[in-house]
mmCIF file of C-alpha atoms and ligand atoms in Angstrom:
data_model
loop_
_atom_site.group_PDB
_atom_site.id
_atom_site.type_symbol
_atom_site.label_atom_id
_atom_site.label_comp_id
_atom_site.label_asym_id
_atom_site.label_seq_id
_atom_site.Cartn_x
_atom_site.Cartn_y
_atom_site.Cartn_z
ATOM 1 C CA UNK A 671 75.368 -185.593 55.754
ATOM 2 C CA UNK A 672 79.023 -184.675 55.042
ATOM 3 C CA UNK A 673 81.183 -182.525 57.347
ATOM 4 C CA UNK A 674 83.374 -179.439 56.373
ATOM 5 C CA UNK A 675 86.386 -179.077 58.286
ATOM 6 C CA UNK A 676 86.779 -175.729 60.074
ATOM 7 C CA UNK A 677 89.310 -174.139 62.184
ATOM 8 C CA UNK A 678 87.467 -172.791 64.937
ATOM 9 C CA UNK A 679 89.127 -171.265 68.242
ATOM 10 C CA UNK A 680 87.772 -172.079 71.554
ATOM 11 C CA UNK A 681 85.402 -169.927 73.022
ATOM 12 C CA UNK A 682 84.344 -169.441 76.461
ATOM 13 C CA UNK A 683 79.923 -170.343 77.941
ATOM 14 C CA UNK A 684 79.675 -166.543 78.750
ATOM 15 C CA UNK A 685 80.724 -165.510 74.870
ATOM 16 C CA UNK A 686 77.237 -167.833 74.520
ATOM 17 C CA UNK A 687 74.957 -166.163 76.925
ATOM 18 C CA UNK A 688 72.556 -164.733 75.822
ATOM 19 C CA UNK A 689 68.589 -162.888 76.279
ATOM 20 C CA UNK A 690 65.670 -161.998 75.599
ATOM 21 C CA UNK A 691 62.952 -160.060 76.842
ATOM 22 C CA UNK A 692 59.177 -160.164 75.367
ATOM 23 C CA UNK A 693 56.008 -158.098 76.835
ATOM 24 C CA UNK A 694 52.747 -161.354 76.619
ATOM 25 C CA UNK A 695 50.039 -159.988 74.875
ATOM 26 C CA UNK A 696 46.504 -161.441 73.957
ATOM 27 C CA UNK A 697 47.503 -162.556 70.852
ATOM 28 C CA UNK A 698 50.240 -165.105 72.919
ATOM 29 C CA UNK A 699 47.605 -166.295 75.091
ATOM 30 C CA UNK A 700 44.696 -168.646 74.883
ATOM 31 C CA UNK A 701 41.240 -168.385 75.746
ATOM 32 C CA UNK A 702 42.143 -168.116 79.802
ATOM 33 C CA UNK A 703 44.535 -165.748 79.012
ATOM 34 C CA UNK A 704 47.777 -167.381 79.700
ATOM 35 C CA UNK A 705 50.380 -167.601 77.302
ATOM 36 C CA UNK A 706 50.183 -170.382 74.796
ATOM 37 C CA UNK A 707 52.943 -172.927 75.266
ATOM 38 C CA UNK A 708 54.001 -173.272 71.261
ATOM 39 C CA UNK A 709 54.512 -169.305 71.827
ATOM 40 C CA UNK A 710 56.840 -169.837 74.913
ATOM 41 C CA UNK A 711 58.550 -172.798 72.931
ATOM 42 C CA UNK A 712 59.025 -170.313 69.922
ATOM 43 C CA UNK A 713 60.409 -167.949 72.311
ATOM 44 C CA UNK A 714 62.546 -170.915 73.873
ATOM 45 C CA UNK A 715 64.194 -171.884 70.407
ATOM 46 C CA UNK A 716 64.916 -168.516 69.374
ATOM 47 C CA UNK A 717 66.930 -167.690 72.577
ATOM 48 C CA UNK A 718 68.780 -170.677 72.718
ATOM 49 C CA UNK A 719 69.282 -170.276 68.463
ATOM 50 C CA UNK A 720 71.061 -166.574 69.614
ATOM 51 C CA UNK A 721 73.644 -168.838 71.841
ATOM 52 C CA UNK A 722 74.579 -171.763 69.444
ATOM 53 C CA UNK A 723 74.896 -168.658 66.663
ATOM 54 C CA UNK A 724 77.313 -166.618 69.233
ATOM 55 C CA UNK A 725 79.283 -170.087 69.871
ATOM 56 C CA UNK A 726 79.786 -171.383 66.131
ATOM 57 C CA UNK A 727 79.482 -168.199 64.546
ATOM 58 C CA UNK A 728 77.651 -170.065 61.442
ATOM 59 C CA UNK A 729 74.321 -171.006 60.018
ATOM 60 C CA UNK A 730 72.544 -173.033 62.797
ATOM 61 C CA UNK A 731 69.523 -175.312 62.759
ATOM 62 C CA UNK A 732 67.430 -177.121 65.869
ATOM 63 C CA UNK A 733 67.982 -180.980 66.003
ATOM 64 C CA UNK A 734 66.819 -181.525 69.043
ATOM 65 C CA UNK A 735 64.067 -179.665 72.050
ATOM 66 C CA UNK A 736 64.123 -181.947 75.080
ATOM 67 C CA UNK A 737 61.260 -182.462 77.604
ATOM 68 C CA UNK A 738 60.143 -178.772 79.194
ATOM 69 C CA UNK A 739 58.263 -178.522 81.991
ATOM 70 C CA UNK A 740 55.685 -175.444 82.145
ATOM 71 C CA UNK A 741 55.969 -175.059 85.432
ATOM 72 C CA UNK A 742 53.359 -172.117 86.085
ATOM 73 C CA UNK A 743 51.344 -170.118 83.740
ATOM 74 C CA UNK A 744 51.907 -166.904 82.001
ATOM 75 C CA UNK A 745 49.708 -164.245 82.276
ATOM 76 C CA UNK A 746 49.252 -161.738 79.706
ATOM 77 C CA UNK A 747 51.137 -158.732 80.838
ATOM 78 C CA UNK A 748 54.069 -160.366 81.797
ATOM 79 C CA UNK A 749 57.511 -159.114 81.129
ATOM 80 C CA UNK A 750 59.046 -162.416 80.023
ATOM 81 C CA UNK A 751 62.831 -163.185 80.185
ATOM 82 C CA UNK A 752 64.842 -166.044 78.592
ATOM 83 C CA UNK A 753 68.244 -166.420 79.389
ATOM 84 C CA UNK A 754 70.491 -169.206 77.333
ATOM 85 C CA UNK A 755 73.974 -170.507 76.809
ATOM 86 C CA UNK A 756 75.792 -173.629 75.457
ATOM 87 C CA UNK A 757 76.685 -175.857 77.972
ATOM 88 C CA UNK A 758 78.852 -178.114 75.658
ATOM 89 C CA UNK A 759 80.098 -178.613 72.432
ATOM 90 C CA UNK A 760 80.960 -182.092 70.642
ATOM 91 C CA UNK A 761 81.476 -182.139 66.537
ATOM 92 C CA UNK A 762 79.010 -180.429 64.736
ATOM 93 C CA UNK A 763 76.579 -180.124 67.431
ATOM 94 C CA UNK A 764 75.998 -178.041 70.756
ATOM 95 C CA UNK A 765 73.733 -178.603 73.540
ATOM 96 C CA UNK A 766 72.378 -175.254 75.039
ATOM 97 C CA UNK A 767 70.208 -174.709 77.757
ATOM 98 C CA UNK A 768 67.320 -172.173 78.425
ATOM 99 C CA UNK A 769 65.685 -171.143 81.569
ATOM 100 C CA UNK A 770 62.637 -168.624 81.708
ATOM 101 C CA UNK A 771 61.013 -165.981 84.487
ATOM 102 C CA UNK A 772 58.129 -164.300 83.885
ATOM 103 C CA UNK A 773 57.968 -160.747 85.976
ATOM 104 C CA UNK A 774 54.805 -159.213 87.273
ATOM 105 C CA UNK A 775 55.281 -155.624 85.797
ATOM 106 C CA UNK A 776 53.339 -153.596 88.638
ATOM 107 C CA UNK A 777 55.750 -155.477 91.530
ATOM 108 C CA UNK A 778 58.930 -156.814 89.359
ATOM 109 C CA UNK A 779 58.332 -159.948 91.172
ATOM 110 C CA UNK A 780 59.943 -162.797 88.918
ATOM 111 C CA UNK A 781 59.110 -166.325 88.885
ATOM 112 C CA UNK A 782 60.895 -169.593 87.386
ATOM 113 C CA UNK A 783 58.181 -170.789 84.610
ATOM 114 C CA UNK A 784 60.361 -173.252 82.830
ATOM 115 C CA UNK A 785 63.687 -174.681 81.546
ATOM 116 C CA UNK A 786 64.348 -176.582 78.316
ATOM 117 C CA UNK A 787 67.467 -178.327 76.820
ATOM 118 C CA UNK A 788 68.172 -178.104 72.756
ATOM 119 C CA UNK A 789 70.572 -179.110 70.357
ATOM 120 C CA UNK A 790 71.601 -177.365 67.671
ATOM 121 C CA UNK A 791 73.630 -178.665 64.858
ATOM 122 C CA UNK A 792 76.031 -175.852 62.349
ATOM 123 C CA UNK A 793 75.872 -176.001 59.011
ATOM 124 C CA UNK A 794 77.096 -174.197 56.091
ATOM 125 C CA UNK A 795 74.830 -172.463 53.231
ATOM 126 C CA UNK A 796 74.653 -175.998 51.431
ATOM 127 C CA UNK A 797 73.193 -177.870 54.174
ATOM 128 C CA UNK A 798 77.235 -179.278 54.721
ATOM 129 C CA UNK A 799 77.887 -179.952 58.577
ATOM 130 C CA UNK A 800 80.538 -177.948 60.305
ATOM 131 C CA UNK A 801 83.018 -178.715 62.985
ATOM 132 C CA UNK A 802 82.253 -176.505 66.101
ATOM 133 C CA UNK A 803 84.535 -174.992 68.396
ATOM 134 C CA UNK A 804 85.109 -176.385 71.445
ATOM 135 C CA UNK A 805 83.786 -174.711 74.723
ATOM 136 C CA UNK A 806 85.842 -173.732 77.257
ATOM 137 C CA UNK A 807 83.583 -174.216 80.664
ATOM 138 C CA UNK A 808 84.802 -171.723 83.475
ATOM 139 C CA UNK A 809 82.718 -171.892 86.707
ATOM 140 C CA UNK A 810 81.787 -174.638 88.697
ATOM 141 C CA UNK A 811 78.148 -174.594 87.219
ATOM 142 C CA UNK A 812 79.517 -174.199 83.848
ATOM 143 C CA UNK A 813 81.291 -177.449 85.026
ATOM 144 C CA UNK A 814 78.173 -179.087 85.973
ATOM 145 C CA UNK A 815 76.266 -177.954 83.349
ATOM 146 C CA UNK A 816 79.374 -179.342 80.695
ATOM 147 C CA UNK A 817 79.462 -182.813 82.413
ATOM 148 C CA UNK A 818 75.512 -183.608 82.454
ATOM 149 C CA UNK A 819 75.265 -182.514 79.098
ATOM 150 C CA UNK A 820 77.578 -185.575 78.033
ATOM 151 C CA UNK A 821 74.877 -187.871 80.045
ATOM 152 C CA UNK A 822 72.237 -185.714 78.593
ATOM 153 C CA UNK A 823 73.200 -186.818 74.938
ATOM 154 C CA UNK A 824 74.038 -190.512 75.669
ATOM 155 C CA UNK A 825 70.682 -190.424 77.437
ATOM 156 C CA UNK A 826 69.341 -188.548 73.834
ATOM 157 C CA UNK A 827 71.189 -191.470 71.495
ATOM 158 C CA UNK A 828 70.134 -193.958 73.619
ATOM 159 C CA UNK A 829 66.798 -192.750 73.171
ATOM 160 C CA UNK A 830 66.834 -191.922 69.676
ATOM 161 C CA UNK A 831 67.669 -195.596 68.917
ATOM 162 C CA UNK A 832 64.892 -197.456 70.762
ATOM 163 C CA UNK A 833 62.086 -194.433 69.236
ATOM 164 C CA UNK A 834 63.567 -196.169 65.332
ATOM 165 C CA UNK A 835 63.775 -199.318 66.191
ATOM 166 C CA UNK A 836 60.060 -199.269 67.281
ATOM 167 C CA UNK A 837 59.288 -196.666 64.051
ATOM 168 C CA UNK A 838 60.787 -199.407 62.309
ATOM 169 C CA UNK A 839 58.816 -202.425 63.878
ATOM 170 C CA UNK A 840 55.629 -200.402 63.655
ATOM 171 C CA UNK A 841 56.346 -199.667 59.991
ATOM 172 C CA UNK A 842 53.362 -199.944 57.176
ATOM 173 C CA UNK A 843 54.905 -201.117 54.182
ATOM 174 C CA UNK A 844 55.216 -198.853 51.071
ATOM 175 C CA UNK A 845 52.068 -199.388 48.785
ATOM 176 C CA UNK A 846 53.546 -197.336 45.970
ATOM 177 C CA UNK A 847 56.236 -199.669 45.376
ATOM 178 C CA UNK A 848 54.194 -202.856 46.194
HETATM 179 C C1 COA B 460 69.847 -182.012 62.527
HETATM 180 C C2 COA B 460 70.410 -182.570 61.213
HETATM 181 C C3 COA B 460 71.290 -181.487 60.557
HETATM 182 C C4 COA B 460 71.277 -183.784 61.544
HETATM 183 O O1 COA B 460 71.724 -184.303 60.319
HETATM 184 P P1 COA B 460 72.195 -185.825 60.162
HETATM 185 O O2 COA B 460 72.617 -186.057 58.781
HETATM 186 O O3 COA B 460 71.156 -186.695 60.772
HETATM 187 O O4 COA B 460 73.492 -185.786 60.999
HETATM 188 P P2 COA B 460 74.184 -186.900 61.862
HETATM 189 O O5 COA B 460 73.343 -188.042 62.259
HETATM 190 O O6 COA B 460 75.453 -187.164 61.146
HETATM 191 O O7 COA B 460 74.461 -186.056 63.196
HETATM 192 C C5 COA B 460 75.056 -184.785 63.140
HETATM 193 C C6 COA B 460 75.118 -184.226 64.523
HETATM 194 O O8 COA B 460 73.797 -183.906 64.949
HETATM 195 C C7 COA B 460 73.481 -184.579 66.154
HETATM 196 N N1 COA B 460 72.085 -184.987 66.067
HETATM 197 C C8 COA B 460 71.448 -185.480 64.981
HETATM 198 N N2 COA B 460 70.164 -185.739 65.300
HETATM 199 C C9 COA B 460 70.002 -185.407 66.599
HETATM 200 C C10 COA B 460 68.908 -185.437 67.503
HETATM 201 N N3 COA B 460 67.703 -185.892 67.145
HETATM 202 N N4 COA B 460 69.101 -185.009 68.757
HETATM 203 C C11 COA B 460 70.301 -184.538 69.163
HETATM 204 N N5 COA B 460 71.389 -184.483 68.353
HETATM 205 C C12 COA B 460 71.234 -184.898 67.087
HETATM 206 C C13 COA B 460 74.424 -185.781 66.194
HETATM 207 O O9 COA B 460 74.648 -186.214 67.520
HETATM 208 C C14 COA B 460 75.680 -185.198 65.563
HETATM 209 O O10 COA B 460 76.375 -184.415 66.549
HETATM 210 P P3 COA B 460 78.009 -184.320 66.536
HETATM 211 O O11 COA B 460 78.436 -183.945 65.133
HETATM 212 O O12 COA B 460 78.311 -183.214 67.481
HETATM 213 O O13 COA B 460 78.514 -185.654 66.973
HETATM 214 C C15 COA B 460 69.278 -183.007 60.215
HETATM 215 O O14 COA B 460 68.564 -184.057 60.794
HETATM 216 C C16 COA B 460 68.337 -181.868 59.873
HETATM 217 O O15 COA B 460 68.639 -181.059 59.010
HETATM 218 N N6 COA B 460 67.162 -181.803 60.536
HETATM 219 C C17 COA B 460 66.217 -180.741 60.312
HETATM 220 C C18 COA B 460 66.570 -179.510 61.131
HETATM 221 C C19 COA B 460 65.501 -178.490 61.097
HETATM 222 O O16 COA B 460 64.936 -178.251 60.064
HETATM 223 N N7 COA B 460 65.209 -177.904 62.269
HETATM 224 C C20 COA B 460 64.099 -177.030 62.441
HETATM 225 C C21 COA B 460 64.237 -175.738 61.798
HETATM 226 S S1 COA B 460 65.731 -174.882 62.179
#
């Protein structure tokens, strides 16, 4: 895929953050009635969509959803709230990082219920890639959070490779053309 050369201006992790807040109904939940992980994974790449939008200010798609863990359940009539940012960006792509508390309405007790890592890559109406600009990280954690997601995305290429090379030694060969 080509790249388009932009002229974007630094922008700071908390011009990124960004939230969301749903109410779980039954129609999130399955048949126990917690809420159906694909639904909290929807939820997951919209939130952290709203971040890589605020940071490249152009068309954005997901490349990437790293392992989550689902670390308790759901239930339905939970106020759910998903906070996200970028935590780096490289050419085209940024990393950004979501973490999730559900909040028991009657108490407003909140608890953790998971945390996910995405890439998202910018592209122009055409499909084109587009430079992104860089991020400026400000607080220690945005520090942190900049540095591991460098070892995050060797980790991901490194990853990426071995998953094709075995695609490509596990591959059926093409009866149409044979
Ligand atoms: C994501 C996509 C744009 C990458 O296109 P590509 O031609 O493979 O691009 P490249 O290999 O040149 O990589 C472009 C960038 O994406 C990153 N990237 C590509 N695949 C990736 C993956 N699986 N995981 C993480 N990053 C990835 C590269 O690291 C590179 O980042 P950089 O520019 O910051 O260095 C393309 O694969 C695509 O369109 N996928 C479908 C996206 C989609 O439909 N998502 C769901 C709905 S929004």
């Amino acid at each position: 895929m080509s790249s388009v050369e932009t002229n974007p201006a630094a922008r700071t992790v908390a011009s990124t953050q960004s939230e969301m807040t749903e109410i779980i109904l039954p129609n999130d939940a399955n048949v126990l009635g917690n809420l159906l992980g694909g639904r909290l994974m929807h939820f997951i790449d919209l939130t952290a969509g709203m971040a890589a939008y605020r940071h490249s200010r152009t068309y954005v798609v997901t490349a990437a959803m790293d392992h989550i863990d689902f670390i308790r359940p759901v239930h339905v009539g939970s106020l759910l709230t998903l906070k996200s940012s970028v935590n780096r960006a490289f050419t085209s792509s940024m990393e950004v990082g979501v973490k999730v508390w559900a909040e028991n309405p009657l108490t407003g007790v909140q608890v953790h219920v998971a945390s996910a890592y995405l890439v998202f890559v910018a592209i122009d109406k055409e499909g084109r890639r587009l430079k992104v600009p860089e991020l400026l990280p400000e607080t220690p954690n945005e520090h942190r959070r900049y540095a591991d997601a460098l070892l995050r995305r060797e980790h991901r290429e490194a990853e990426g490779a071995r998953r094709k090379q075995e695609r490509q030694a596990h591959s059926v060969p093409n009866i149409a053309k044979a």
